[in-house]
Coordinates of C-alpha atoms and ligand atoms in Angstrom, one line a residue:
Chain A
X10 CA 0.0 0.0 0.0
X11 CA 1.2 3.5 -0.8
X12 CA 1.8 5.8 2.2
X13 CA 0.1 9.1 1.4
X14 CA 0.5 12.4 3.3
X15 CA 0.0 16.1 2.9
X16 CA 2.7 16.3 0.3
X17 CA 1.5 13.7 -2.1
X18 CA -2.2 13.4 -1.4
X19 CA -3.1 15.8 -4.2
X20 CA -1.2 13.9 -6.8
X21 CA -1.8 10.3 -5.6
X22 CA -5.5 10.7 -4.7
X23 CA -7.2 13.8 -5.9
X24 CA -5.5 14.1 -9.3
X25 CA -5.3 10.3 -9.8
X26 CA -7.4 8.8 -12.6
X27 CA -9.6 5.8 -11.7
X28 CA -10.2 4.3 -8.3
X29 CA -8.2 5.0 -5.2
X30 CA -8.9 3.5 -1.7
X31 CA -7.5 5.4 1.3
X32 CA -7.3 3.7 4.7
X33 CA -7.3 6.5 7.3
X34 CA -5.5 5.1 10.4
X35 CA -3.5 6.0 13.4
X36 CA -1.0 4.4 15.7
X37 CA -3.4 4.8 18.6
X38 CA -6.5 3.4 16.9
X39 CA -6.9 -0.2 18.0
X40 CA -9.6 -1.2 15.6
X41 CA -7.5 0.3 12.8
X42 CA -4.5 -1.9 13.7
X43 CA -6.7 -4.9 13.9
X44 CA -8.0 -4.2 10.3
X45 CA -4.5 -3.9 8.8
X46 CA -3.9 -7.5 7.8
X47 CA -7.4 -7.7 6.3
X48 CA -7.0 -4.5 4.3
X49 CA -3.6 -5.6 3.1
X50 CA -5.1 -8.9 1.9
X51 CA -7.7 -6.9 0.0
X52 CA -5.0 -4.7 -1.5
X53 CA -3.3 -7.7 -2.9
X54 CA -6.6 -9.3 -4.1
X55 CA -7.8 -6.1 -5.9
X56 CA -4.5 -4.7 -6.9
X57 CA -5.4 -4.7 -10.6
X58 CA -8.7 -2.8 -10.0
X59 CA -7.7 0.1 -7.8
X60 CA -4.9 1.8 -6.0
X61 CA -4.6 1.2 -2.2
X62 CA -3.2 4.0 0.0
X63 CA -3.0 4.5 3.7
X64 CA -2.9 7.8 5.6
X65 CA -1.7 8.4 9.1
X66 CA -4.1 11.0 10.5
X67 CA -1.9 12.0 13.4
X68 CA 0.7 13.3 11.0
X69 CA -1.9 14.8 8.6
X70 CA -4.7 16.1 10.9
X71 CA -5.7 19.1 8.8
X72 CA -5.7 17.1 5.6
X73 CA -7.9 14.4 7.3
X74 CA -10.4 17.0 8.6
X75 CA -10.5 18.6 5.1
X76 CA -11.6 15.2 3.9
X77 CA -14.2 15.2 6.6
X78 CA -12.6 12.4 8.5
X79 CA -13.0 12.9 12.2
X80 CA -13.2 9.3 13.4
X81 CA -11.4 6.0 12.9
X82 CA -11.2 3.7 11.2
X83 CA -12.4 5.3 8.0
X84 CA -12.0 3.9 4.6
X85 CA -12.8 6.1 1.6
X86 CA -12.9 5.2 -2.1
X87 CA -12.2 8.0 -4.6
X88 CA -13.0 7.9 -8.3
X89 CA -11.2 10.4 -10.5
X90 CA -10.5 12.4 -7.3
X91 CA -14.1 12.4 -6.1
X92 CA -15.2 10.7 -2.9
X93 CA -17.6 7.9 -4.1
X94 CA -17.9 5.6 -1.1
X95 CA -17.0 5.6 2.6
X96 CA -17.1 3.4 5.6
X97 CA -16.4 4.5 9.1
X98 CA -16.3 3.2 12.7
X99 CA -18.3 -0.1 13.2
X100 CA -19.2 -0.2 9.5
X101 CA -15.5 -0.5 8.6
X102 CA -15.3 -4.3 8.7
X103 CA -13.4 -6.5 6.3
X104 CA -16.6 -7.8 4.7
X105 CA -18.1 -4.4 4.3
X106 CA -14.9 -3.0 2.8
X107 CA -14.7 -5.9 0.3
X108 CA -18.4 -5.3 -0.7
X109 CA -17.6 -1.6 -1.1
X110 CA -14.7 -2.4 -3.4
X111 CA -16.8 -4.8 -5.5
X112 CA -19.5 -2.2 -5.7
X113 CA -17.1 0.3 -7.3
X114 CA -15.3 -2.0 -9.7
X115 CA -18.5 -3.4 -11.2
Chain B
X10 CA -16.1 -24.0 6.9
X11 CA -14.5 -25.9 9.8
X12 CA -16.1 -27.5 12.8
X13 CA -14.1 -26.9 15.9
X14 CA -14.8 -28.6 19.2
X15 CA -13.6 -27.5 22.6
X16 CA -14.5 -28.1 26.3
X17 CA -15.2 -24.4 26.8
X18 CA -15.9 -21.7 24.2
X19 CA -16.0 -18.1 25.4
X20 CA -17.8 -15.5 23.3
X21 CA -16.0 -12.2 23.8
X22 CA -12.5 -11.3 24.9
X23 CA -13.1 -8.4 27.2
X24 CA -12.0 -8.6 30.9
X25 CA -14.8 -11.1 31.7
X26 CA -13.9 -13.4 28.8
X27 CA -10.2 -13.2 29.3
X28 CA -10.4 -13.9 33.0
X29 CA -12.7 -16.8 32.3
X30 CA -10.3 -18.1 29.7
X31 CA -7.4 -17.9 32.2
X32 CA -9.3 -19.9 34.8
X33 CA -10.7 -22.5 32.4
X34 CA -7.3 -23.1 30.7
X35 CA -5.6 -23.3 34.0
X36 CA -8.1 -26.0 35.0
X37 CA -6.8 -28.0 32.0
X38 CA -10.0 -27.5 30.0
X39 CA -9.4 -27.0 26.3
X40 CA -10.4 -23.3 26.1
X41 CA -11.1 -21.0 23.1
X42 CA -12.1 -17.4 23.0
X43 CA -13.9 -15.9 20.0
X44 CA -13.2 -12.2 19.9
X45 CA -14.3 -10.0 16.9
X46 CA -11.8 -7.2 17.6
X47 CA -8.6 -6.9 19.5
X48 CA -8.9 -8.5 23.0
X49 CA -9.8 -6.1 25.8
X50 CA -13.3 -4.9 25.1
X51 CA -14.5 -1.6 26.4
X52 CA -11.5 -1.5 28.8
X53 CA -9.3 -1.2 25.8
X54 CA -11.1 2.0 24.9
X55 CA -10.4 3.8 28.2
X56 CA -7.1 5.3 29.0
X57 CA -7.5 6.1 32.7
X58 CA -7.8 2.9 34.7
X59 CA -7.4 3.9 38.3
X60 CA -9.7 1.5 40.1
X61 CA -8.4 -2.0 39.3
X62 CA -7.1 -3.3 42.6
X63 CA -3.3 -3.4 42.7
X64 CA -2.8 -0.7 40.0
X65 CA -3.3 2.9 41.2
X66 CA -1.9 5.3 38.6
X67 CA 0.2 4.5 35.6
X68 CA -1.9 1.6 34.4
X69 CA -3.9 2.2 31.2
X70 CA -6.9 0.2 30.0
X71 CA -5.1 -1.2 26.9
X72 CA -2.0 -2.2 28.9
X73 CA -4.1 -4.0 31.5
X74 CA -5.9 -5.9 28.8
X75 CA -2.7 -6.9 27.1
X76 CA -1.7 -8.5 30.4
X77 CA -5.1 -10.2 30.7
X78 CA -4.7 -11.7 27.2
X79 CA -1.1 -12.8 27.8
X80 CA -2.1 -14.4 31.1
X81 CA -4.9 -16.4 29.5
X82 CA -2.6 -17.5 26.6
X83 CA 0.1 -18.5 29.1
X84 CA -2.1 -21.2 30.5
X85 CA -3.0 -22.4 27.0
X86 CA -6.2 -20.6 26.0
X87 CA -6.6 -19.8 22.3
X88 CA -8.0 -16.5 21.1
X89 CA -9.4 -16.5 17.6
X90 CA -10.4 -13.4 15.7
X91 CA -14.0 -13.8 14.4
X92 CA -17.5 -12.7 15.3
X93 CA -20.2 -15.1 16.5
X94 CA -23.1 -14.5 14.3
X95 CA -25.6 -16.9 15.7
X96 CA -26.0 -19.5 18.4
X97 CA -28.2 -22.6 18.9
X98 CA -28.6 -23.6 22.5
X99 CA -31.8 -25.7 21.9
X100 CA -30.1 -29.0 21.3
X101 CA -27.9 -31.3 23.3
X102 CA -24.8 -29.6 22.0
X103 CA -24.1 -25.9 22.1
X104 CA -23.4 -24.7 18.6
X105 CA -22.0 -21.3 17.6
X106 CA -21.7 -20.1 14.0
X107 CA -19.3 -17.3 13.1
X108 CA -19.1 -14.5 10.5
X109 CA -16.2 -16.3 8.8
X110 CA -18.4 -19.4 8.4
X111 CA -16.9 -21.7 11.0
X112 CA -18.9 -23.7 13.5
X113 CA -17.9 -24.1 17.1
X114 CA -19.2 -26.9 19.4
X115 CA -18.6 -26.8 23.1
X116 CA -19.5 -28.7 26.3
X117 CA -19.9 -25.3 28.0
X118 CA -20.3 -21.8 26.6
X119 CA -19.5 -18.6 28.5
X120 CA -21.3 -15.6 27.0
X121 CA -19.0 -12.6 27.8
X122 CA -20.1 -10.2 25.0
X123 CA -20.2 -7.1 27.1
X124 CA -21.8 -3.9 26.1
X125 CA -21.5 -1.0 23.7
X126 CA -22.1 2.7 24.1
X127 CA -25.7 3.7 24.2
X128 CA -26.7 6.1 21.5
X129 CA -29.3 8.9 22.0
X130 CA -30.9 8.9 18.6
X131 CA -30.7 12.7 18.3
X132 CA -31.2 14.3 14.9
X133 CA -27.8 14.3 13.2
X134 CA -26.2 11.9 15.7
X135 CA -26.2 8.9 13.3
X136 CA -25.3 10.8 10.2
X137 CA -22.4 12.5 11.9
X138 CA -20.9 9.5 13.6
X139 CA -17.2 9.5 12.8
X140 CA -17.7 13.0 11.5
X141 CA -17.3 14.7 14.9
X142 CA -19.7 12.5 16.9
X143 CA -17.8 10.0 18.9
X144 CA -18.4 7.4 21.7
X145 CA -14.7 6.7 22.4
X146 CA -12.3 9.3 23.8
X147 CA -9.0 7.3 23.3
X148 CA -10.1 6.3 19.8
X149 CA -10.8 9.9 18.5
X150 CA -9.1 12.3 20.9
X151 CA -6.3 13.2 18.4
X152 CA -8.6 14.7 15.9
X153 CA -9.7 17.3 18.3
X154 CA -6.4 18.7 19.3
X155 CA -6.9 22.4 20.1
X156 CA -10.5 22.2 19.0
X157 CA -13.7 22.7 21.1
X158 CA -15.9 19.8 22.0
X159 CA -19.1 19.1 23.8
X160 CA -19.6 16.1 26.1
X161 CA -23.0 14.6 26.7
X162 CA -23.4 12.6 30.0
X163 CA -22.3 13.4 33.5
X164 CA -21.7 10.0 35.2
X165 CA -18.2 8.7 36.3
X166 CA -17.3 7.5 32.8
X167 CA -18.4 10.7 31.1
X168 CA -16.5 13.0 33.4
X169 CA -13.4 10.8 33.4
X170 CA -13.4 10.6 29.6
X171 CA -13.9 14.4 29.4
X172 CA -10.9 15.0 31.6
X173 CA -8.8 12.7 29.5
X174 CA -10.0 14.7 26.4
X175 CA -8.8 18.0 28.0
X176 CA -5.3 16.8 27.4
X177 CA -6.0 17.3 23.8
X178 CA -8.8 19.8 23.2
X179 CA -9.0 23.5 23.7
X180 CA -12.2 23.1 25.8
X181 CA -14.6 20.4 26.8
X182 CA -18.1 21.7 27.5
X183 CA -20.3 19.4 29.6
X184 CA -24.0 19.6 29.0
X185 CA -25.6 18.7 32.3
X186 CA -29.3 18.2 32.8
X187 CA -29.1 18.8 36.6
X188 CA -28.9 22.1 38.6
X189 CA -25.6 23.9 38.8
X190 CA -23.0 21.9 40.8
X191 CA -24.9 18.6 40.6
X192 CA -23.4 15.6 38.7
X193 CA -24.1 11.9 38.7
X194 CA -20.4 11.3 39.0
X195 CA -19.0 10.5 42.4
X196 CA -17.5 13.2 44.6
X197 CA -13.8 12.5 44.1
X198 CA -14.2 12.6 40.3
X199 CA -16.5 15.7 40.4
X200 CA -14.2 17.7 42.6
X201 CA -11.3 17.0 40.2
X202 CA -13.4 18.0 37.2
X203 CA -14.4 21.3 38.8
X204 CA -10.8 22.2 39.2
X205 CA -9.9 21.5 35.6
X206 CA -9.7 24.9 33.8
X207 CA -10.4 23.3 30.4
X208 CA -13.8 22.0 31.5
X209 CA -16.8 24.2 31.0
X210 CA -20.3 23.6 32.2
X211 CA -23.8 24.2 30.8
X212 CA -26.4 23.4 33.5
X213 CA -30.1 22.5 33.3
X214 CA -29.7 21.7 29.6
X215 CA -30.0 18.9 27.1
X216 CA -28.7 18.5 23.5
X217 CA -31.6 18.4 21.1
X218 CA -29.8 18.3 17.8
X219 CA -26.4 17.9 16.3
X220 CA -25.9 20.1 13.3
X221 CA -23.4 20.1 10.4
X222 CA -22.9 19.5 6.8
X223 CA -20.8 16.3 6.6
X224 CA -19.0 17.4 9.7
X225 CA -20.1 18.6 13.2
X226 CA -20.5 22.4 13.3
X227 CA -22.8 23.0 16.3
X228 CA -25.3 21.6 18.7
X229 CA -28.7 22.9 19.6
X230 CA -29.2 23.1 23.3
X231 CA -32.4 23.5 25.3
X232 CA -32.6 24.8 28.8
X233 CA -35.2 22.6 30.6
X234 CA -36.0 25.4 33.1
X235 CA -36.6 28.2 30.6
X236 CA -37.4 26.0 27.6
X237 CA -35.1 28.3 25.6
X238 CA -33.1 26.9 22.7
X239 CA -29.6 28.1 21.8
X240 CA -27.1 27.0 19.3
X241 CA -23.5 26.3 20.5
X242 CA -20.8 26.1 17.8
X243 CA -18.5 23.0 18.4
X244 CA -16.1 20.7 16.5
X245 CA -17.1 17.5 18.2
X246 CA -19.7 15.8 20.3
X247 CA -18.7 13.0 22.7
X248 CA -21.5 10.9 24.0
X249 CA -21.1 8.9 27.3
X250 CA -24.6 8.0 28.4
X251 CA -24.2 4.4 29.5
X252 CA -24.2 1.2 27.5
X253 CA -26.4 -1.5 26.1
X254 CA -25.6 -5.2 26.0
X255 CA -24.4 -6.8 22.8
X256 CA -26.8 -9.7 22.9
X257 CA -29.0 -9.0 19.9
X258 CA -27.5 -11.9 18.0
X259 CA -28.6 -14.3 20.8
X260 CA -32.3 -13.6 20.2
X261 CA -33.9 -16.9 19.2
X262 CA -30.9 -19.0 20.4
X263 CA -32.8 -20.3 23.4
X264 CA -31.0 -18.1 25.8
X265 CA -33.3 -15.9 28.0
X266 CA -32.7 -12.2 27.9
X267 CA -34.5 -9.5 29.9
X268 CA -36.5 -6.6 28.3
X269 CA -33.3 -4.6 27.9
X270 CA -31.3 -7.4 26.5
X271 CA -29.3 -8.4 29.6
X272 CA -28.9 -12.0 30.5
X273 CA -30.4 -13.1 33.9
X274 CA -28.1 -15.5 35.8
X275 CA -27.9 -17.3 39.1
X276 CA -25.2 -16.7 41.6
X277 CA -23.1 -19.3 39.8
X278 CA -23.7 -17.4 36.6
X279 CA -25.8 -20.1 35.1
X280 CA -28.4 -19.0 32.5
X281 CA -31.7 -20.7 31.7
X282 CA -29.7 -23.1 29.4
X283 CA -27.7 -25.8 31.2
X284 CA -24.0 -25.4 30.3
X285 CA -24.4 -21.8 29.1
X286 CA -23.0 -19.2 31.5
X287 CA -22.9 -15.4 31.3
X288 CA -20.1 -13.2 32.7
X289 CA -19.5 -9.4 32.7
X290 CA -21.4 -6.4 31.5
X291 CA -23.9 -8.4 29.4
X292 CA -25.6 -9.9 32.5
X293 CA -28.1 -8.5 34.9
X294 CA -25.9 -7.1 37.7
X295 CA -25.3 -4.3 40.1
X296 CA -21.9 -2.9 39.2
X297 CA -20.4 -3.0 35.7
X298 CA -16.6 -2.5 36.1
X299 CA -13.4 -4.3 35.0
X300 CA -12.9 -5.8 38.5
X301 CA -16.4 -7.3 38.6
X302 CA -16.2 -8.5 35.0
X303 CA -13.0 -10.3 35.9
X304 CA -14.6 -11.8 39.0
X305 CA -17.5 -13.0 36.9
X306 CA -15.1 -14.6 34.5
X307 CA -13.6 -16.6 37.3
X308 CA -17.0 -17.7 38.7
X309 CA -18.3 -18.7 35.3
X310 CA -15.2 -20.7 34.4
X311 CA -15.3 -22.6 37.7
X312 CA -19.0 -23.2 37.3
X313 CA -18.5 -24.4 33.8
X314 CA -15.7 -26.8 34.9
X315 CA -18.0 -28.2 37.6
X316 CA -20.8 -28.6 35.1
X317 CA -18.6 -30.4 32.6
X318 CA -17.3 -32.7 35.3
X319 CA -20.7 -33.6 36.6
X320 CA -22.2 -34.2 33.2
X321 CA -19.4 -36.5 32.3
X322 CA -19.5 -38.4 35.5
X323 CA -23.3 -38.8 35.2
X324 CA -23.0 -40.0 31.6
X325 CA -20.2 -42.5 32.4
X326 CA -21.7 -43.9 35.5
X327 CA -25.5 -43.7 34.9
X328 CA -26.2 -43.4 31.2
X329 CA -23.5 -45.5 29.5
X330 CA -23.3 -48.8 31.5
X331 CA -24.9 -51.8 30.0
X332 CA -26.2 -53.0 33.3
X333 CA -29.2 -51.4 34.9
X334 CA -28.2 -48.6 37.3
X335 CA -29.9 -47.9 40.6
X336 CA -29.4 -44.2 41.5
X337 CA -29.9 -43.1 45.1
X338 CA -30.6 -39.4 45.1
X339 CA -29.8 -38.4 48.7
X340 CA -29.1 -35.3 50.7
X341 CA -26.8 -34.9 53.7
X342 CA -29.4 -32.8 55.3
X343 CA -32.1 -35.5 55.2
X344 CA -32.0 -37.9 58.0
X345 CA -34.2 -40.3 56.1
X346 CA -31.7 -40.6 53.3
X347 CA -28.8 -41.1 55.8
X348 CA -30.8 -43.8 57.5
X349 CA -31.6 -45.6 54.2
X350 CA -28.3 -45.4 52.4
X351 CA -26.8 -48.5 54.1
X352 CA -29.9 -50.5 53.1
X353 CA -29.5 -49.3 49.5
X354 CA -25.9 -50.4 49.6
X355 CA -26.8 -53.9 50.9
X356 CA -29.5 -54.3 48.2
X357 CA -26.9 -53.3 45.5
X358 CA -24.1 -55.5 46.8
X359 CA -26.4 -58.6 46.7
X360 CA -26.9 -57.8 43.0
X361 CA -23.3 -57.3 42.1
X362 CA -22.7 -58.1 38.5
X363 CA -26.4 -57.5 37.7
X364 CA -27.0 -53.9 38.7
X365 CA -24.8 -50.9 39.6
X366 CA -25.3 -48.3 42.3
X367 CA -24.7 -44.6 41.9
X368 CA -25.3 -42.2 44.8
X369 CA -26.0 -38.5 43.9
X370 CA -26.2 -35.7 46.4
X371 CA -29.2 -33.7 45.1
X372 CA -28.0 -30.7 47.0
X373 CA -24.7 -30.5 45.2
X374 CA -26.1 -31.7 41.9
X375 CA -29.4 -30.0 41.6
X376 CA -29.3 -29.8 37.9
X377 CA -29.3 -33.5 37.2
X378 CA -32.0 -34.1 39.9
X379 CA -34.2 -31.4 38.4
X380 CA -33.8 -32.8 34.8
X381 CA -35.4 -36.0 36.0
X382 CA -38.0 -34.3 38.1
X383 CA -36.5 -35.4 41.4
X384 CA -37.3 -32.8 44.0
X385 CA -37.1 -34.6 47.3
X386 CA -34.4 -36.8 48.9
X387 CA -34.3 -39.6 49.3
X388 CA -35.5 -40.9 45.9
X389 CA -34.5 -44.1 44.2
X390 CA -34.4 -44.2 40.4
X391 CA -33.5 -46.9 37.9
X392 CA -31.8 -46.3 34.6
X393 CA -31.2 -48.7 31.7
X394 CA -29.7 -47.9 28.4
X395 CA -29.4 -44.2 29.2
X396 CA -33.1 -43.9 30.0
X397 CA -34.9 -43.4 33.3
X398 CA -37.2 -46.4 33.7
X399 CA -38.6 -45.9 37.1
X400 CA -38.4 -43.7 40.1
X401 CA -39.7 -44.2 43.6
X402 CA -39.6 -41.8 46.4
X403 CA -39.1 -43.0 49.9
X404 CA -40.4 -44.2 52.4
X405 CA -39.9 -47.7 51.4
X406 CA -38.4 -50.7 53.1
X407 CA -35.4 -52.7 52.3
X408 CA -37.7 -55.5 51.3
X409 CA -39.7 -53.4 48.9
X410 CA -36.6 -52.1 47.4
X411 CA -35.4 -55.7 46.8
X412 CA -38.6 -56.5 45.0
X413 CA -38.4 -53.4 42.9
X414 CA -34.8 -54.1 42.0
X415 CA -35.7 -57.6 41.0
X416 CA -38.5 -56.4 38.7
X417 CA -35.9 -54.3 36.9
Ligands
FAD28 C1 -15.5 4.9 28.3 C2 -15.5 3.9 29.4 C3 -14.7 4.0 30.5 C4 -14.7 3.0 31.5 N1 -13.8 3.2 32.6 C5 -13.7 2.2 33.5 C6 -12.8 2.4 34.6 O1 -12.1 3.4 34.8 N2 -12.8 1.3 35.5 C7 -13.6 0.2 35.4 O2 -13.4 -0.7 36.2 N3 -14.4 0.1 34.4 C8 -14.5 1.0 33.4 N4 -15.4 0.9 32.4 C9 -16.3 -0.3 32.3 C10 -15.5 -1.5 31.9 O3 -14.8 -1.2 30.7 C11 -16.5 -2.7 31.6 O4 -17.3 -2.9 32.8 C12 -15.8 -4.0 31.2 O5 -15.0 -3.8 30.1 C13 -16.8 -5.1 30.9 O6 -16.1 -6.2 30.5 P1 -16.8 -7.4 29.7 O7 -15.7 -8.4 29.4 O8 -18.0 -7.8 30.3 O9 -17.3 -6.7 28.3 P2 -16.5 -5.8 27.2 O10 -15.4 -5.1 27.8 O11 -17.6 -5.0 26.5 O12 -15.9 -6.9 26.2 C14 -16.8 -7.7 25.4 C15 -16.0 -8.2 24.2 O13 -16.8 -9.1 23.5 C16 -16.6 -8.9 22.1 N5 -17.8 -9.4 21.4 C17 -19.1 -9.0 21.6 N6 -19.9 -9.6 20.8 C18 -19.2 -10.5 20.1 C19 -19.5 -11.5 19.2 N7 -20.8 -11.7 18.7 N8 -18.5 -12.3 18.6 C20 -17.2 -12.1 19.1 N9 -16.9 -11.2 20.0 C21 -17.8 -10.4 20.5 C22 -16.4 -7.4 22.0 O14 -15.7 -7.1 20.8 C23 -15.6 -7.1 23.2 O15 -14.2 -7.1 23.0 C24 -15.5 1.9 31.4 C25 -16.2 1.7 30.2 C26 -16.3 2.7 29.2 C27 -17.1 2.5 28.0

């Protein structure tokens, strides 16, 4: 997964063509850490359909808030730079994330 | 899909489930915990843990839970990451099915599913969850560095979490329904909160609405004395108004729940289903804390161990033998049974090789006695091929018993 931050977010996510998934996480977020292996598995499985990125919100607080992310875990899918799908908190389970990915690539 | 069998399966790896796992594994039962997230439960979401005996300051919720989990694993308990989606407690075996599609079968099940934050169902609350509305301070505090937040609730947990948040935020405004100076929190916590310069207070008020376009911008407050509504700009709303049990998935499983979803138990933490126990916040109880959850875990594990042992002994000695079995249900508190036991033993010894004798203390083993409708001691019952074929309460004579035994 590509590590995005305030320097490259514009280029990697907002200006990127096609689908980009961003996993907003933090060192202190227990549910996020628990999700990591599952999201990584999905990144491998769907590597050909979309780009997978992760963003550390602690180091990019202002950027996160500009994306209206104020709670973790949050997973957002962008299409041509536009937010098209989002899961947050309890909804952000591996099964739901996979369903969201499938919904976007169909 | 796999079918996994264990002596004890514990649903939930919070303090109750982890303590139960440690006790059960240490008693040499094969023990497995199914936990849908990281072990630790609600305790993992709270930073300040000042009231677990033996640890004053300097212990955090997540640290304590890591120790609980390590302790359970040290004695051989397994912890698997999965969510129990449904349970069937209506048959002879207890069956659990999980989100990943596996099936677990256990001699005894301990339900330790705990609770989750109660929501208020205010307009805007659901829509703005994760967008400024939060139920977990440690999870979300970082987002609110130098911002202003509102806290709903004024019990111990609410005030402690608000004080934790003041390490990050610019201000934390408590919206309190009571008169000025009155909180549900205990005095020691209240006094500390009143001294905290970052805590602000709005009295006699409730939050009516959370407003914002994709992100929290303000709350609408109503003063319950004057009925006046005002709008208070804020960046976040933290809600700490108690919890609700996570027992929804158990509806229809055969397990009895009360009107609010809590599981009623006996003092041994038995539920209405033999072999299913409940520990921690999910059960009907007086005090929901880490220390009482851990205590529940210990009780449930010991009760489960005793249950498994009694059931196995009963099966091996009463239900499985090929010979007929004469079972004397007795009680140490009944003089009649003490008087008659020697006669029962004589009758049995004269039929050695034709009939076996098992004595069951109905006081210690009420469950088996009840299952066969035996309420008074002494009672004599005859079993053959795993079935009860006759029962006869005393008084009877040694001679009558001889005749009875011969008929069988
Ligand atoms: C903000 C806050 C602050 C608190 N502060 C304190 C404090 O300072 N001191 C104190 O003593 N107590 C405190 N408490 C209370 C304490 O955390 C709880 O009483 C305790 O955690 C209850 O333990 P439990 O094991 O019964 O349940 P929980 O801690 O709720 O754990 C239950 C576990 O079961 C899992 N689970 C649920 N359903 C399933 C399923 N279907 N499949 C698989 N897994 C499942 C959950 O993921 C969870 O990990 C606080 C609680 C909160 C919310």
